[in-house]
Amino acid sequence: MLEGTTAEIRERKALRINPAKTCQPIGAMYAALGIHKCMPHSHGSQGCCAYHRSQLTRHHKEPVAATTSSFTEGASVFGGMANLKTALNNIFTIYEPDIVAVHTTCLSEVIGDDIPMIIKKSAEDGIIPEGKTVIHTNTPSFAGSHITGFSGQCAAFVKYLAESTGETKNVVNIFPGWVEPADMREIKRLAELVGVEYILAPDTSDVLDSPHDGKYHMYPDGGTTVAQLKAMGDSFLSIALGPLASTAAATELEKKCKVPNKVLELPIGVKATDEFVNALRLAGDTAVPASLEKERGRLIDMISDMSQYMHNLKVAIFGDPDHLTSMVSFLVEMGAKPMIVVTGTPGKKWEGKLKEICSETNPEAEVLAFSDIHYMHQWIKNNPVDLIMGNTYGKYVARTEKLPFVRFGFPILDRVGHRAFPMLGYNGGMRIIEKITDALFDQRDREDPDHEVELVL
Ligand code: SF4
């Protein structure tokens, strides 16, 4: 029943089956959760908000608080201004956030609600209490993906809040891109090891992986504060990790407060982590500590130990553009062959970049933006691979084709390690190798004929 497809590939222009993406508001909601005492608000019907919250909750195994304008037929016809004003009144009265981050949905975009005007009107009518803030981003889901929603929300933090006092501080802004809370913690650890003062925004560590203490906290301890978002305008540099997710915010800050920026790939694997560590070192005018050099050395050692298994390993991989760029580069570093690379987010430029990365090991690699997992499945039936990498939705393909499967990206609904252990940095690289080789070895242990089963593979 789960086999899903034959090997026959038919041209599809207007249909995606099992798309390798989800909708923009999820990204906006995730970014907003990385701000301390921020309530993400979904301006649309309850169904959208329920879906977005449930995906984030299932991925992070944490309760995700978010509010909705609860559109009914009336709002669909007359516009959502009354609903949003009522919602803001309720939110500030009942939940007492410092900031509300409003994002739109398909419905409110089609209606054409003017959110900045509604926010202004709410402020004039005294609905937004003194000292509290409401910001917004537009996230229609008939365009882009959850990554562009995340990017838009990060840019909105800057647009609404960053201020320049004229006094430049010895602080570096870091826009982390869409990564796990554990990855955000790893970014902070690396910055601290190199000795750089930083503001990380957003920061979902200690929000979506907060420790269990027996109590419910609507606003856990973590998250970038509104004061920190304001102070970003006084930093001397921004490092934007993940071009698609973070460039918009960094560019906005440069435009608004003249803070220059450096856009880097997500620090996954040796080269990308080196570039991030080097950028931190240059920014802080410091030296890379010996402990970090040792971490790097341990990763290189593991790569060489496992090279016989990674060499020429044929991989089918899907996910989000920034994740794929760095993960595919890391696979190439290790001698593997990414054979097909698929994302659901649109991006012709990204396709060119990925082809360039794969050209080192296999110029024939198929790279597709705005595609789907169904196509990747059909492609695999025609071009067998050794391994599949991607989010939870790839497990049906892996099961049908009896292939080892390594989960990474968003969403991962059926495992827990992604939220606890980073994939970023040198230590994260070792974890990726562990996951890949475990998946390969587990399959051999399970499926090799009796006379070929080896204790040591
Ligand atoms: S695609 Fe549009 S309608 Fe569907 S959940 Fe996302 S925002 Fe709501």
Short mmCIF file of C-alpha atoms and ligand atoms in Angstrom, two decimals:
data_model
loop_
_atom_site.label_atom_id
_atom_site.label_comp_id
_atom_site.label_asym_id
_atom_site.label_seq_id
_atom_site.Cartn_x
_atom_site.Cartn_y
_atom_site.Cartn_z
CA MET A 1 0.00 0.00 0.00
CA LEU A 2 2.84 2.40 0.78
CA GLU A 3 4.75 1.65 -2.43
CA GLY A 4 3.10 4.68 -3.94
CA THR A 5 4.53 4.74 -7.40
CA THR A 6 5.85 2.95 -10.44
CA ALA A 7 9.10 3.84 -12.17
CA GLU A 8 7.27 5.70 -14.92
CA ILE A 9 8.03 9.42 -14.79
CA ARG A 10 5.37 11.65 -16.32
CA GLU A 11 5.76 15.36 -16.75
CA ARG A 12 3.78 17.27 -14.10
CA LYS A 13 3.55 21.05 -14.27
CA ALA A 14 0.70 21.92 -11.92
CA LEU A 15 0.94 19.20 -9.31
CA ARG A 16 3.29 18.37 -6.45
CA ILE A 17 2.97 15.01 -4.71
CA ASN A 18 4.53 14.86 -1.25
CA PRO A 19 6.29 18.22 -1.64
CA ALA A 20 9.69 18.67 -0.03
CA LYS A 21 8.52 21.79 1.77
CA THR A 22 5.73 23.15 3.89
CA CYS A 23 4.02 26.53 4.08
CA GLN A 24 5.45 29.95 4.90
CA PRO A 25 3.71 30.64 8.25
CA ILE A 26 5.43 27.64 9.88
CA GLY A 27 8.75 29.36 9.29
CA ALA A 28 7.48 32.67 10.63
CA MET A 29 6.11 30.89 13.69
CA TYR A 30 9.40 29.06 14.33
CA ALA A 31 11.41 32.29 14.08
CA ALA A 32 9.00 34.13 16.40
CA LEU A 33 9.37 31.39 19.03
CA GLY A 34 13.06 32.29 19.16
CA ILE A 35 12.23 35.70 20.66
CA HIS A 36 11.81 35.89 24.43
CA LYS A 37 8.21 36.43 25.56
CA CYS A 38 7.00 36.60 21.97
CA MET A 39 3.57 35.30 20.97
CA PRO A 40 3.41 34.21 17.32
CA HIS A 41 0.04 35.19 15.89
CA SER A 42 -1.51 33.58 12.83
CA HIS A 43 -3.82 35.96 10.99
CA GLY A 44 -6.22 33.55 9.34
CA SER A 45 -8.43 30.61 10.16
CA GLN A 46 -7.89 28.31 13.14
CA GLY A 47 -7.02 25.36 10.91
CA CYS A 48 -3.81 26.95 9.62
CA CYS A 49 -2.62 27.80 13.12
CA ALA A 50 -3.50 24.33 14.42
CA TYR A 51 -1.54 22.67 11.61
CA HIS A 52 1.51 24.89 12.07
CA ARG A 53 1.55 24.43 15.82
CA SER A 54 1.14 20.68 15.52
CA GLN A 55 4.03 20.32 13.04
CA LEU A 56 6.34 22.33 15.32
CA THR A 57 5.11 20.50 18.43
CA ARG A 58 5.62 17.08 16.87
CA HIS A 59 9.08 18.01 15.60
CA HIS A 60 10.29 19.53 18.87
CA LYS A 61 8.22 17.42 21.27
CA GLU A 62 7.40 20.66 23.11
CA PRO A 63 4.08 22.51 23.47
CA VAL A 64 4.05 25.39 20.96
CA ALA A 65 1.98 28.40 21.94
CA ALA A 66 0.57 30.56 19.15
CA THR A 67 -2.65 32.50 18.72
CA THR A 68 -5.01 32.92 15.76
CA SER A 69 -7.41 35.51 14.39
CA SER A 70 -9.96 32.66 14.06
CA PHE A 71 -11.45 33.70 10.74
CA THR A 72 -14.97 32.58 9.94
CA GLU A 73 -17.05 33.36 6.85
CA GLY A 74 -17.56 36.96 8.05
CA ALA A 75 -13.84 37.78 8.07
CA SER A 76 -13.45 36.13 4.68
CA VAL A 77 -15.99 38.56 3.22
CA PHE A 78 -15.44 41.75 5.22
CA GLY A 79 -11.72 41.46 6.05
CA GLY A 80 -9.95 40.45 9.23
CA MET A 81 -9.38 43.81 10.95
CA ALA A 82 -12.00 43.28 13.67
CA ASN A 83 -10.69 39.78 14.35
CA LEU A 84 -7.09 40.93 14.68
CA LYS A 85 -7.97 43.82 16.96
CA THR A 86 -10.02 41.52 19.21
CA ALA A 87 -7.21 38.98 19.17
CA LEU A 88 -4.56 41.56 20.17
CA ASN A 89 -6.77 42.78 22.98
CA ASN A 90 -7.21 39.22 24.27
CA ILE A 91 -3.54 38.29 23.82
CA PHE A 92 -2.17 41.25 25.80
CA THR A 93 -4.85 40.83 28.50
CA ILE A 94 -4.57 37.09 28.96
CA TYR A 95 -1.07 36.01 27.89
CA GLU A 96 0.93 39.17 28.61
CA PRO A 97 3.67 38.80 25.98
CA ASP A 98 6.35 41.47 25.43
CA ILE A 99 5.84 41.25 21.69
CA VAL A 100 3.34 39.78 19.23
CA ALA A 101 4.64 38.66 15.82
CA VAL A 102 1.74 38.58 13.35
CA HIS A 103 2.06 36.54 10.17
CA THR A 104 -0.52 36.18 7.45
CA THR A 105 -1.95 33.03 5.87
CA CYS A 106 -3.21 32.27 2.37
CA LEU A 107 -6.69 33.47 3.29
CA SER A 108 -5.76 36.83 4.81
CA GLU A 109 -3.42 37.45 1.86
CA VAL A 110 -6.17 36.74 -0.66
CA ILE A 111 -8.52 39.05 1.22
CA GLY A 112 -5.73 41.64 1.15
CA ASP A 113 -5.70 42.66 4.82
CA ASP A 114 -3.34 45.58 5.42
CA ILE A 115 -1.60 44.42 8.61
CA PRO A 116 0.59 47.52 9.25
CA MET A 117 -2.56 49.65 9.06
CA ILE A 118 -4.38 47.35 11.52
CA ILE A 119 -1.40 47.45 13.91
CA LYS A 120 -1.34 51.25 13.69
CA LYS A 121 -5.08 51.45 14.33
CA SER A 122 -4.75 49.05 17.30
CA ALA A 123 -2.03 51.26 18.79
CA GLU A 124 -4.15 54.38 18.30
CA ASP A 125 -7.13 52.65 19.94
CA GLY A 126 -5.03 51.74 23.00
CA ILE A 127 -5.20 47.99 22.33
CA ILE A 128 -1.40 47.64 22.39
CA PRO A 129 -0.26 48.44 25.96
CA GLU A 130 2.55 50.91 26.62
CA GLY A 131 5.98 49.30 26.16
CA LYS A 132 4.62 46.34 24.18
CA THR A 133 5.25 45.73 20.50
CA VAL A 134 3.40 44.22 17.55
CA ILE A 135 5.29 43.38 14.37
CA HIS A 136 4.26 41.57 11.21
CA THR A 137 5.43 39.65 8.18
CA ASN A 138 3.55 38.58 5.04
CA THR A 139 3.57 34.82 4.54
CA PRO A 140 1.23 33.78 1.71
CA SER A 141 1.72 30.09 1.15
CA PHE A 142 0.98 30.08 -2.53
CA ALA A 143 4.57 31.42 -2.81
CA GLY A 144 7.83 30.35 -1.21
CA SER A 145 8.08 27.79 1.58
CA HIS A 146 8.56 27.59 5.35
CA ILE A 147 12.13 28.80 4.78
CA THR A 148 11.05 32.01 3.07
CA GLY A 149 8.53 32.52 5.90
CA PHE A 150 11.37 32.16 8.41
CA SER A 151 13.48 34.58 6.41
CA GLY A 152 10.66 37.13 6.22
CA GLN A 153 10.05 36.95 9.97
CA CYS A 154 13.77 37.51 10.71
CA ALA A 155 13.79 40.51 8.40
CA ALA A 156 10.70 41.83 10.23
CA PHE A 157 12.55 41.73 13.59
CA VAL A 158 15.12 44.06 12.08
CA LYS A 159 12.65 46.25 10.19
CA TYR A 160 10.50 46.92 13.24
CA LEU A 161 13.02 46.82 16.07
CA ALA A 162 16.71 47.33 15.27
CA GLU A 163 17.94 50.78 16.26
CA SER A 164 21.18 52.59 15.77
CA THR A 165 22.21 54.91 18.60
CA GLY A 166 25.28 56.05 16.68
CA GLU A 167 27.61 54.24 19.08
CA THR A 168 29.05 51.09 17.50
CA LYS A 169 29.61 48.24 19.96
CA ASN A 170 32.14 45.44 19.81
CA VAL A 171 29.36 42.90 19.19
CA VAL A 172 28.65 40.58 16.27
CA ASN A 173 25.08 39.76 15.23
CA ILE A 174 24.59 36.16 14.22
CA PHE A 175 21.54 35.17 12.19
CA PRO A 176 21.59 31.39 12.58
CA GLY A 177 19.25 30.35 9.74
CA TRP A 178 16.64 27.66 10.22
CA VAL A 179 18.48 25.21 12.44
CA GLU A 180 17.57 23.17 15.50
CA PRO A 181 17.66 24.55 19.06
CA ALA A 182 20.68 22.28 19.68
CA ASP A 183 22.39 23.84 16.66
CA MET A 184 21.72 27.34 17.98
CA ARG A 185 23.32 26.29 21.25
CA GLU A 186 26.30 24.97 19.27
CA ILE A 187 26.63 28.29 17.38
CA LYS A 188 26.77 30.10 20.73
CA ARG A 189 29.31 27.63 22.09
CA LEU A 190 31.57 28.15 19.06
CA ALA A 191 31.31 31.95 19.34
CA GLU A 192 32.14 31.77 23.05
CA LEU A 193 35.08 29.43 22.44
CA VAL A 194 36.51 31.83 19.88
CA GLY A 195 35.89 34.70 22.30
CA VAL A 196 33.39 36.82 20.40
CA GLU A 197 30.64 38.89 21.96
CA TYR A 198 27.46 38.21 20.00
CA ILE A 199 23.70 38.61 19.69
CA LEU A 200 22.03 35.54 18.21
CA ALA A 201 18.60 36.14 16.68
CA PRO A 202 16.38 34.22 16.70
CA ASP A 203 17.46 31.75 19.36
CA THR A 204 15.13 28.81 20.00
CA SER A 205 17.48 27.03 22.42
CA ASP A 206 15.94 26.82 25.90
CA VAL A 207 12.59 27.63 24.30
CA LEU A 208 11.88 24.52 22.23
CA ASP A 209 14.17 22.23 24.20
CA SER A 210 13.61 23.62 27.68
CA PRO A 211 14.34 21.35 30.65
CA HIS A 212 11.52 19.53 32.39
CA ASP A 213 10.80 21.05 35.79
CA GLY A 214 7.24 19.88 36.26
CA LYS A 215 5.71 23.27 35.45
CA TYR A 216 4.27 24.75 32.27
CA HIS A 217 6.05 27.89 31.09
CA MET A 218 4.27 29.78 28.37
CA TYR A 219 7.46 31.80 27.91
CA PRO A 220 10.51 29.66 28.73
CA ASP A 221 13.80 31.28 29.75
CA GLY A 222 15.40 31.27 26.29
CA GLY A 223 15.03 33.47 23.25
CA THR A 224 16.52 36.73 22.03
CA THR A 225 15.10 39.64 24.02
CA VAL A 226 13.45 42.66 22.43
CA ALA A 227 16.28 44.77 23.92
CA GLN A 228 18.83 42.60 22.09
CA LEU A 229 16.90 42.93 18.82
CA LYS A 230 17.00 46.71 19.23
CA ALA A 231 20.71 46.63 20.05
CA MET A 232 21.54 44.78 16.84
CA GLY A 233 21.65 48.14 15.10
CA ASP A 234 24.75 49.06 17.13
CA SER A 235 26.79 45.92 16.33
CA PHE A 236 29.79 46.27 14.04
CA LEU A 237 29.09 43.16 11.91
CA SER A 238 26.40 40.62 11.11
CA ILE A 239 27.18 37.03 10.21
CA ALA A 240 24.26 35.51 8.31
CA LEU A 241 24.25 31.71 8.26
CA GLY A 242 22.28 30.14 5.42
CA PRO A 243 21.80 32.49 2.46
CA LEU A 244 18.12 31.84 1.87
CA ALA A 245 17.07 32.01 5.52
CA SER A 246 19.29 34.84 6.75
CA THR A 247 20.34 37.20 3.96
CA ALA A 248 17.12 39.22 4.06
CA ALA A 249 17.55 40.11 7.75
CA ALA A 250 21.25 40.94 7.38
CA THR A 251 20.60 43.09 4.30
CA GLU A 252 17.75 44.88 6.02
CA LEU A 253 20.04 45.67 8.96
CA GLU A 254 22.71 47.01 6.65
CA LYS A 255 20.14 49.21 4.92
CA LYS A 256 18.57 50.44 8.15
CA CYS A 257 21.53 50.76 10.53
CA LYS A 258 24.61 50.47 8.28
CA VAL A 259 25.80 47.24 9.92
CA PRO A 260 27.85 45.38 7.28
CA ASN A 261 27.30 41.67 6.85
CA LYS A 262 28.95 38.47 5.82
CA VAL A 263 26.73 35.73 4.42
CA LEU A 264 28.00 32.18 4.94
CA GLU A 265 26.68 28.70 4.33
CA LEU A 266 25.39 26.80 7.37
CA PRO A 267 28.42 25.41 9.21
CA ILE A 268 27.80 21.73 8.40
CA GLY A 269 30.93 19.70 7.60
CA VAL A 270 34.59 20.71 7.66
CA LYS A 271 34.81 23.49 5.08
CA ALA A 272 31.64 25.35 6.06
CA THR A 273 32.51 25.11 9.78
CA ASP A 274 36.03 26.35 9.06
CA GLU A 275 34.56 29.35 7.28
CA PHE A 276 32.28 30.17 10.20
CA VAL A 277 35.03 29.75 12.79
CA ASN A 278 37.35 31.87 10.67
CA ALA A 279 34.72 34.61 10.33
CA LEU A 280 34.32 34.62 14.12
CA ARG A 281 38.10 34.73 14.58
CA LEU A 282 38.49 37.67 12.22
CA ALA A 283 35.54 39.49 13.76
CA GLY A 284 36.84 39.06 17.28
CA ASP A 285 40.50 39.54 16.30
CA THR A 286 41.18 36.46 18.38
CA ALA A 287 42.81 33.06 17.86
CA VAL A 288 41.08 29.72 17.42
CA PRO A 289 41.52 27.88 20.73
CA ALA A 290 43.42 24.59 20.83
CA SER A 291 40.31 22.77 22.07
CA LEU A 292 38.46 23.70 18.88
CA GLU A 293 41.39 22.62 16.72
CA LYS A 294 41.23 19.25 18.48
CA GLU A 295 37.50 18.97 17.72
CA ARG A 296 38.29 19.61 14.08
CA GLY A 297 41.07 17.02 14.17
CA ARG A 298 38.72 14.41 15.59
CA LEU A 299 36.26 15.04 12.75
CA ILE A 300 39.02 14.69 10.13
CA ASP A 301 40.12 11.47 11.82
CA MET A 302 36.60 10.05 11.68
CA ILE A 303 36.26 11.02 8.01
CA SER A 304 39.47 9.17 7.17
CA ASP A 305 38.49 6.15 9.32
CA MET A 306 35.16 5.86 7.49
CA SER A 307 36.31 6.87 4.01
CA GLN A 308 36.12 3.30 2.67
CA TYR A 309 32.35 3.32 3.34
CA MET A 310 31.71 6.86 2.15
CA HIS A 311 33.74 6.65 -1.06
CA ASN A 312 31.41 6.65 -4.07
CA LEU A 313 28.35 6.18 -1.83
CA LYS A 314 25.35 7.07 -3.98
CA VAL A 315 22.98 9.35 -2.07
CA ALA A 316 19.47 10.65 -2.80
CA ILE A 317 18.86 13.70 -0.65
CA PHE A 318 15.99 16.16 -0.16
CA GLY A 319 15.17 19.02 2.18
CA ASP A 320 15.58 22.77 2.57
CA PRO A 321 17.96 24.71 0.32
CA ASP A 322 20.44 25.97 2.95
CA HIS A 323 20.55 22.56 4.67
CA LEU A 324 21.12 20.83 1.35
CA THR A 325 23.89 23.17 0.21
CA SER A 326 26.01 22.40 3.26
CA MET A 327 25.04 18.76 3.64
CA VAL A 328 25.76 18.03 -0.03
CA SER A 329 29.13 19.83 0.29
CA PHE A 330 29.94 17.67 3.30
CA LEU A 331 29.00 14.49 1.41
CA VAL A 332 31.28 15.58 -1.41
CA GLU A 333 34.08 16.31 1.11
CA MET A 334 33.75 12.73 2.27
CA GLY A 335 33.89 11.28 -1.26
CA ALA A 336 30.20 10.39 -1.52
CA LYS A 337 28.13 11.00 -4.65
CA PRO A 338 24.92 12.99 -4.20
CA MET A 339 22.99 11.57 -7.18
CA ILE A 340 19.71 13.42 -6.84
CA VAL A 341 19.13 16.56 -4.75
CA VAL A 342 15.56 17.83 -4.35
CA THR A 343 14.00 20.77 -2.56
CA GLY A 344 10.44 22.02 -2.63
CA THR A 345 11.50 25.66 -2.27
CA PRO A 346 11.75 27.47 -5.62
CA GLY A 347 15.27 28.62 -6.64
CA LYS A 348 17.03 28.37 -10.02
CA LYS A 349 20.16 30.04 -8.64
CA TRP A 350 20.34 27.44 -5.92
CA GLU A 351 20.16 24.66 -8.54
CA GLY A 352 23.24 26.13 -10.25
CA LYS A 353 25.14 26.35 -6.97
CA LEU A 354 24.39 22.72 -6.08
CA LYS A 355 25.37 21.49 -9.55
CA GLU A 356 28.68 23.29 -9.11
CA ILE A 357 29.26 21.56 -5.74
CA CYS A 358 28.42 18.13 -7.19
CA SER A 359 30.56 18.71 -10.27
CA GLU A 360 33.62 17.61 -8.26
CA THR A 361 32.39 14.06 -7.75
CA ASN A 362 29.52 13.52 -10.18
CA PRO A 363 28.67 16.15 -12.76
CA GLU A 364 25.65 14.04 -13.75
CA ALA A 365 23.88 14.78 -10.44
CA GLU A 366 20.22 15.74 -10.84
CA VAL A 367 19.44 18.90 -8.84
CA LEU A 368 15.87 20.16 -8.63
CA ALA A 369 14.25 23.09 -6.85
CA PHE A 370 10.45 23.32 -6.53
CA SER A 371 10.14 19.56 -6.89
CA ASP A 372 8.80 16.75 -4.72
CA ILE A 373 9.61 13.50 -2.94
CA HIS A 374 7.40 11.57 -5.38
CA TYR A 375 9.65 12.56 -8.28
CA MET A 376 12.74 11.61 -6.28
CA HIS A 377 11.16 8.21 -5.60
CA GLN A 378 10.47 7.57 -9.28
CA TRP A 379 13.97 8.73 -10.16
CA ILE A 380 15.47 6.27 -7.63
CA LYS A 381 13.49 3.42 -9.19
CA ASN A 382 15.29 4.19 -12.45
CA ASN A 383 18.68 5.04 -10.90
CA PRO A 384 19.37 2.96 -7.78
CA VAL A 385 21.14 4.66 -4.86
CA ASP A 386 22.73 3.41 -1.61
CA LEU A 387 21.22 5.86 0.87
CA ILE A 388 18.37 8.34 1.29
CA MET A 389 18.69 11.47 3.44
CA GLY A 390 15.87 13.87 4.31
CA ASN A 391 12.98 14.57 6.67
CA THR A 392 10.53 12.02 8.06
CA TYR A 393 8.44 11.97 4.89
CA GLY A 394 11.24 10.07 3.16
CA LYS A 395 10.71 6.99 5.28
CA TYR A 396 8.09 5.51 2.94
CA VAL A 397 10.50 5.76 0.00
CA ALA A 398 13.28 4.18 2.08
CA ARG A 399 11.00 1.38 3.22
CA THR A 400 9.68 0.65 -0.27
CA GLU A 401 13.11 0.65 -1.85
CA LYS A 402 14.69 -1.15 1.15
CA LEU A 403 17.30 1.58 1.52
CA PRO A 404 19.08 2.93 4.60
CA PHE A 405 17.61 6.26 5.62
CA VAL A 406 19.20 9.14 7.57
CA ARG A 407 16.81 11.75 8.91
CA PHE A 408 17.80 15.39 8.80
CA GLY A 409 16.01 18.71 8.25
CA PHE A 410 12.40 19.62 9.01
CA PRO A 411 10.12 18.05 10.01
CA ILE A 412 11.38 14.99 11.87
CA LEU A 413 8.26 13.64 13.52
CA ASP A 414 9.32 10.14 14.47
CA ARG A 415 12.73 10.49 16.17
CA VAL A 416 14.16 12.70 18.94
CA GLY A 417 17.94 13.11 18.45
CA HIS A 418 17.67 16.09 16.09
CA ARG A 419 16.52 18.38 18.89
CA ALA A 420 19.11 17.20 21.38
CA PHE A 421 22.33 16.90 19.40
CA PRO A 422 23.68 19.44 16.91
CA MET A 423 24.54 18.65 13.32
CA LEU A 424 26.41 21.94 13.03
CA GLY A 425 30.08 22.41 13.80
CA TYR A 426 32.84 19.81 13.98
CA ASN A 427 31.04 17.73 16.61
CA GLY A 428 27.89 17.83 14.48
CA GLY A 429 29.92 16.53 11.54
CA MET A 430 30.93 13.49 13.58
CA ARG A 431 27.30 12.87 14.44
CA ILE A 432 26.35 12.98 10.75
CA ILE A 433 29.02 10.39 9.94
CA GLU A 434 27.82 8.23 12.80
CA LYS A 435 24.24 8.38 11.55
CA ILE A 436 25.19 7.56 7.96
CA THR A 437 27.51 4.66 8.79
CA ASP A 438 25.11 3.24 11.41
CA ALA A 439 22.33 3.22 8.81
CA LEU A 440 24.56 1.47 6.27
CA PHE A 441 25.89 -1.10 8.75
CA ASP A 442 22.47 -1.79 10.27
CA GLN A 443 21.16 -2.64 6.84
CA ARG A 444 24.06 -5.02 6.15
CA ASP A 445 23.73 -6.67 9.56
CA ARG A 446 20.04 -7.22 8.79
CA GLU A 447 20.17 -8.21 5.14
CA ASP A 448 23.52 -9.80 4.30
CA PRO A 449 23.20 -13.55 3.62
CA ASP A 450 24.28 -15.70 6.60
CA HIS A 451 27.54 -16.79 5.04
CA GLU A 452 28.59 -13.16 4.51
CA VAL A 453 27.65 -11.68 7.91
CA GLU A 454 30.77 -10.15 9.45
CA LEU A 455 31.28 -9.14 13.07
CA VAL A 456 33.48 -6.27 11.93
CA LEU A 457 32.23 -4.49 8.82
S1 SF4 B 1 -1.00 26.45 2.86
FE1 SF4 B 1 -2.18 28.32 3.36
S2 SF4 B 1 -4.22 27.53 3.92
FE2 SF4 B 1 -2.80 25.81 4.05
S3 SF4 B 1 -2.11 25.73 6.19
FE3 SF4 B 1 -0.62 26.96 5.04
S4 SF4 B 1 -1.30 29.07 5.28
FE4 SF4 B 1 -3.04 27.76 5.82
#
